[in-house]
mmCIF file of N, CA and C in Angstrom:
data_model
loop_
_atom_site.group_PDB
_atom_site.id
_atom_site.type_symbol
_atom_site.label_atom_id
_atom_site.label_comp_id
_atom_site.label_asym_id
_atom_site.label_seq_id
_atom_site.Cartn_x
_atom_site.Cartn_y
_atom_site.Cartn_z
ATOM 1 N N TYR A 1 0.837 -1.196 0.000
ATOM 2 C CA TYR A 1 0.000 0.000 0.000
ATOM 3 C C TYR A 1 0.867 1.238 0.000
ATOM 4 N N GLU A 2 0.406 2.253 -0.710
ATOM 5 C CA GLU A 2 1.106 3.536 -0.757
ATOM 6 C C GLU A 2 0.395 4.509 0.186
ATOM 7 N N PRO A 3 1.107 4.996 1.214
ATOM 8 C CA PRO A 3 0.471 5.953 2.129
ATOM 9 C C PRO A 3 0.184 7.268 1.408
ATOM 10 N N LEU A 4 -1.025 7.765 1.575
ATOM 11 C CA LEU A 4 -1.410 9.024 0.935
ATOM 12 C C LEU A 4 -1.596 10.151 1.944
ATOM 13 N N ALA A 5 -2.140 9.816 3.094
ATOM 14 C CA ALA A 5 -2.396 10.850 4.106
ATOM 15 C C ALA A 5 -2.700 10.179 5.445
ATOM 16 N N HIS A 6 -2.733 10.992 6.476
ATOM 17 C CA HIS A 6 -3.153 10.516 7.796
ATOM 18 C C HIS A 6 -3.668 11.706 8.592
ATOM 19 N N PHE A 7 -4.482 11.410 9.601
ATOM 20 C CA PHE A 7 -4.938 12.465 10.507
ATOM 21 C C PHE A 7 -5.210 11.862 11.875
ATOM 22 N N VAL A 8 -5.046 12.695 12.885
ATOM 23 C CA VAL A 8 -5.281 12.301 14.267
ATOM 24 C C VAL A 8 -6.694 12.721 14.641
ATOM 25 N N LEU A 9 -7.412 11.827 15.275
ATOM 26 C CA LEU A 9 -8.759 12.151 15.727
ATOM 27 C C LEU A 9 -8.673 13.227 16.810
ATOM 28 N N PRO A 10 -9.335 14.360 16.634
ATOM 29 C CA PRO A 10 -9.235 15.447 17.613
ATOM 30 C C PRO A 10 -9.869 15.085 18.957
ATOM 31 N N GLU A 11 -9.407 15.756 19.996
ATOM 32 C CA GLU A 11 -9.876 15.521 21.360
ATOM 33 C C GLU A 11 -11.390 15.665 21.470
ATOM 34 N N ASN A 12 -11.956 16.665 20.803
ATOM 35 C CA ASN A 12 -13.406 16.869 20.936
ATOM 36 C C ASN A 12 -14.192 15.667 20.419
ATOM 37 N N CYS A 13 -13.653 14.923 19.467
ATOM 38 C CA CYS A 13 -14.340 13.720 18.981
ATOM 39 C C CYS A 13 -14.413 12.659 20.074
ATOM 40 N N TRP A 14 -13.342 12.537 20.839
ATOM 41 C CA TRP A 14 -13.341 11.569 21.936
ATOM 42 C C TRP A 14 -14.440 11.900 22.942
ATOM 43 N N PHE A 15 -14.530 13.190 23.299
ATOM 44 C CA PHE A 15 -15.486 13.561 24.338
ATOM 45 C C PHE A 15 -16.896 13.747 23.792
ATOM 46 N N GLU A 16 -17.075 14.601 22.825
ATOM 47 C CA GLU A 16 -18.411 14.943 22.334
ATOM 48 C C GLU A 16 -19.112 13.756 21.674
ATOM 49 N N ASN A 17 -18.374 12.919 20.995
ATOM 50 C CA ASN A 17 -18.991 11.846 20.226
ATOM 51 C C ASN A 17 -18.810 10.460 20.822
ATOM 52 N N TYR A 18 -18.068 10.369 21.919
ATOM 53 C CA TYR A 18 -17.820 9.030 22.450
ATOM 54 C C TYR A 18 -17.935 8.997 23.973
ATOM 55 N N TYR A 19 -16.949 9.519 24.684
ATOM 56 C CA TYR A 19 -16.918 9.377 26.137
ATOM 57 C C TYR A 19 -18.077 10.066 26.839
ATOM 58 N N ASP A 20 -18.444 11.267 26.443
ATOM 59 C CA ASP A 20 -19.561 11.951 27.097
ATOM 60 C C ASP A 20 -20.842 11.140 26.974
ATOM 61 N N SER A 21 -21.071 10.607 25.794
ATOM 62 C CA SER A 21 -22.270 9.801 25.546
ATOM 63 C C SER A 21 -22.265 8.535 26.408
ATOM 64 N N ILE A 22 -21.145 7.868 26.462
ATOM 65 C CA ILE A 22 -21.040 6.654 27.277
ATOM 66 C C ILE A 22 -21.275 6.982 28.743
ATOM 67 N N GLU A 23 -20.592 8.000 29.233
ATOM 68 C CA GLU A 23 -20.675 8.351 30.652
ATOM 69 C C GLU A 23 -22.109 8.696 31.060
ATOM 70 N N LYS A 24 -22.816 9.399 30.205
ATOM 71 C CA LYS A 24 -24.201 9.778 30.504
ATOM 72 C C LYS A 24 -25.133 8.570 30.528
ATOM 73 N N ARG A 25 -24.832 7.563 29.756
ATOM 74 C CA ARG A 25 -25.726 6.411 29.637
ATOM 75 C C ARG A 25 -25.445 5.289 30.629
ATOM 76 N N LEU A 26 -24.341 5.344 31.333
ATOM 77 C CA LEU A 26 -23.997 4.263 32.254
ATOM 78 C C LEU A 26 -25.022 4.065 33.375
ATOM 79 N N PRO A 27 -25.518 5.126 34.018
ATOM 80 C CA PRO A 27 -26.527 4.901 35.066
ATOM 81 C C PRO A 27 -27.789 4.198 34.540
ATOM 82 N N GLU A 28 -28.264 4.602 33.381
ATOM 83 C CA GLU A 28 -29.434 3.970 32.788
ATOM 84 C C GLU A 28 -29.133 2.510 32.428
ATOM 85 N N PHE A 29 -27.956 2.272 31.911
ATOM 86 C CA PHE A 29 -27.548 0.903 31.574
ATOM 87 C C PHE A 29 -27.590 0.023 32.822
ATOM 88 N N LYS A 30 -27.086 0.550 33.928
ATOM 89 C CA LYS A 30 -27.089 -0.204 35.186
ATOM 90 C C LYS A 30 -28.532 -0.468 35.646
ATOM 91 N N ARG A 31 -29.388 0.533 35.547
ATOM 92 C CA ARG A 31 -30.796 0.352 35.932
ATOM 93 C C ARG A 31 -31.491 -0.698 35.060
ATOM 94 N N ASN A 32 -31.137 -0.736 33.785
ATOM 95 C CA ASN A 32 -31.775 -1.668 32.854
ATOM 96 C C ASN A 32 -31.272 -3.108 32.989
ATOM 97 N N HIS A 33 -30.177 -3.282 33.713
ATOM 98 C CA HIS A 33 -29.589 -4.627 33.876
ATOM 99 C C HIS A 33 -29.237 -4.872 35.347
ATOM 100 N N PRO A 34 -30.231 -4.763 36.222
ATOM 101 C CA PRO A 34 -29.934 -4.833 37.668
ATOM 102 C C PRO A 34 -29.421 -6.186 38.145
ATOM 103 N N LYS A 35 -29.733 -7.243 37.445
ATOM 104 C CA LYS A 35 -29.338 -8.581 37.914
ATOM 105 C C LYS A 35 -28.116 -9.143 37.197
ATOM 106 N N ASP A 36 -27.560 -8.377 36.305
ATOM 107 C CA ASP A 36 -26.398 -8.853 35.548
ATOM 108 C C ASP A 36 -25.117 -8.567 36.328
ATOM 109 N N LYS A 37 -24.426 -9.617 36.720
ATOM 110 C CA LYS A 37 -23.207 -9.483 37.518
ATOM 111 C C LYS A 37 -22.078 -8.779 36.761
ATOM 112 N N ASN A 38 -22.106 -8.839 35.457
ATOM 113 C CA ASN A 38 -21.024 -8.263 34.661
ATOM 114 C C ASN A 38 -21.150 -6.755 34.458
ATOM 115 N N VAL A 39 -22.311 -6.204 34.735
ATOM 116 C CA VAL A 39 -22.534 -4.782 34.464
ATOM 117 C C VAL A 39 -21.631 -3.900 35.314
ATOM 118 N N ASP A 40 -21.519 -4.195 36.604
ATOM 119 C CA ASP A 40 -20.660 -3.374 37.465
ATOM 120 C C ASP A 40 -19.215 -3.378 36.974
ATOM 121 N N SER A 41 -18.736 -4.547 36.597
ATOM 122 C CA SER A 41 -17.374 -4.652 36.080
ATOM 123 C C SER A 41 -17.223 -3.845 34.788
ATOM 124 N N PHE A 42 -18.198 -3.963 33.910
ATOM 125 C CA PHE A 42 -18.183 -3.212 32.651
ATOM 126 C C PHE A 42 -18.138 -1.709 32.928
ATOM 127 N N ILE A 43 -18.978 -1.241 33.837
ATOM 128 C CA ILE A 43 -19.033 0.193 34.156
ATOM 129 C C ILE A 43 -17.704 0.662 34.745
ATOM 130 N N ILE A 44 -17.146 -0.109 35.629
ATOM 131 C CA ILE A 44 -15.841 0.249 36.222
ATOM 132 C C ILE A 44 -14.788 0.387 35.134
ATOM 133 N N HIS A 45 -14.764 -0.541 34.198
ATOM 134 C CA HIS A 45 -13.772 -0.484 33.127
ATOM 135 C C HIS A 45 -14.009 0.708 32.197
ATOM 136 N N GLU A 46 -15.251 1.000 31.905
ATOM 137 C CA GLU A 46 -15.549 2.163 31.056
ATOM 138 C C GLU A 46 -15.106 3.456 31.735
ATOM 139 N N LEU A 47 -15.410 3.606 33.007
ATOM 140 C CA LEU A 47 -15.021 4.815 33.738
ATOM 141 C C LEU A 47 -13.502 4.933 33.857
ATOM 142 N N GLU A 48 -12.843 3.799 34.008
ATOM 143 C CA GLU A 48 -11.371 3.802 34.068
ATOM 144 C C GLU A 48 -10.784 4.241 32.732
ATOM 145 N N GLU A 49 -11.352 3.768 31.635
ATOM 146 C CA GLU A 49 -10.866 4.186 30.321
ATOM 147 C C GLU A 49 -11.036 5.691 30.122
ATOM 148 N N ILE A 50 -12.179 6.212 30.527
ATOM 149 C CA ILE A 50 -12.436 7.657 30.407
ATOM 150 C C ILE A 50 -11.430 8.431 31.250
ATOM 151 N N LYS A 51 -11.197 7.961 32.457
ATOM 152 C CA LYS A 51 -10.224 8.618 33.349
ATOM 153 C C LYS A 51 -8.817 8.592 32.739
ATOM 154 N N LEU A 52 -8.440 7.452 32.173
ATOM 155 C CA LEU A 52 -7.118 7.347 31.545
ATOM 156 C C LEU A 52 -6.972 8.328 30.387
ATOM 157 N N TYR A 53 -8.014 8.431 29.580
ATOM 158 C CA TYR A 53 -7.925 9.373 28.465
ATOM 159 C C TYR A 53 -7.828 10.807 28.972
ATOM 160 N N LYS A 54 -8.632 11.159 29.955
ATOM 161 C CA LYS A 54 -8.568 12.522 30.508
ATOM 162 C C LYS A 54 -7.180 12.822 31.062
ATOM 163 N N THR A 55 -6.573 11.833 31.670
ATOM 164 C CA THR A 55 -5.249 12.015 32.274
ATOM 165 C C THR A 55 -4.134 12.056 31.236
ATOM 166 N N PHE A 56 -4.225 11.208 30.209
ATOM 167 C CA PHE A 56 -3.110 11.031 29.276
ATOM 168 C C PHE A 56 -3.425 11.411 27.832
ATOM 169 N N LYS A 57 -4.479 12.185 27.615
ATOM 170 C CA LYS A 57 -4.898 12.532 26.245
ATOM 171 C C LYS A 57 -3.803 13.233 25.448
ATOM 172 N N LYS A 58 -2.897 13.832 26.135
ATOM 173 C CA LYS A 58 -1.785 14.518 25.474
ATOM 174 C C LYS A 58 -0.840 13.524 24.780
ATOM 175 N N TYR A 59 -0.888 12.273 25.195
ATOM 176 C CA TYR A 59 0.081 11.288 24.737
ATOM 177 C C TYR A 59 -0.439 10.236 23.761
ATOM 178 N N TYR A 60 -1.755 10.152 23.584
ATOM 179 C CA TYR A 60 -2.241 9.156 22.622
ATOM 180 C C TYR A 60 -3.575 9.576 22.020
ATOM 181 N N SER A 61 -3.866 8.979 20.882
ATOM 182 C CA SER A 61 -5.131 9.200 20.189
ATOM 183 C C SER A 61 -5.235 8.154 19.086
ATOM 184 N N TYR A 62 -6.308 8.199 18.340
ATOM 185 C CA TYR A 62 -6.436 7.369 17.148
ATOM 186 C C TYR A 62 -5.859 8.117 15.963
ATOM 187 N N VAL A 63 -5.150 7.396 15.129
ATOM 188 C CA VAL A 63 -4.654 7.965 13.875
ATOM 189 C C VAL A 63 -5.305 7.171 12.742
ATOM 190 N N PHE A 64 -5.839 7.876 11.781
ATOM 191 C CA PHE A 64 -6.441 7.241 10.617
ATOM 192 C C PHE A 64 -5.494 7.420 9.433
ATOM 193 N N TYR A 65 -5.263 6.330 8.739
ATOM 194 C CA TYR A 65 -4.358 6.349 7.595
ATOM 195 C C TYR A 65 -5.157 6.115 6.324
ATOM 196 N N ILE A 66 -4.774 6.844 5.300
ATOM 197 C CA ILE A 66 -5.385 6.675 3.988
ATOM 198 C C ILE A 66 -4.286 6.176 3.070
ATOM 199 N N ALA A 67 -4.574 5.062 2.422
ATOM 200 C CA ALA A 67 -3.567 4.445 1.553
ATOM 201 C C ALA A 67 -4.225 3.934 0.283
ATOM 202 N N ARG A 68 -3.401 3.767 -0.710
ATOM 203 C CA ARG A 68 -3.867 3.221 -1.984
ATOM 204 C C ARG A 68 -3.132 1.896 -2.191
ATOM 205 N N LYS A 69 -3.883 0.905 -2.623
ATOM 206 C CA LYS A 69 -3.274 -0.391 -2.871
ATOM 207 C C LYS A 69 -2.318 -0.253 -4.055
ATOM 208 N N ASP A 70 -1.090 -0.675 -3.842
ATOM 209 C CA ASP A 70 -0.057 -0.601 -4.864
ATOM 210 C C ASP A 70 -0.198 -1.828 -5.761
ATOM 211 N N PHE A 71 -0.461 -1.630 -7.035
ATOM 212 C CA PHE A 71 -0.658 -2.756 -7.962
ATOM 213 C C PHE A 71 0.617 -3.169 -8.604
#
């Protein structure tokens, strides 16, 4: 593949389109699954991921690469 371009996903995409939405929905998710033993673990892991990103967002992100198949 021949690399053509790349871009880093901006911070606002992480929060506005991903983490904020997840964080807001976790309480409802827990209410909707009161007997599921895995829900608490799932919520803890989601909150930990959000915390890690808030703490270390300066050091990592998603990078999208655009390439053309070399024939």
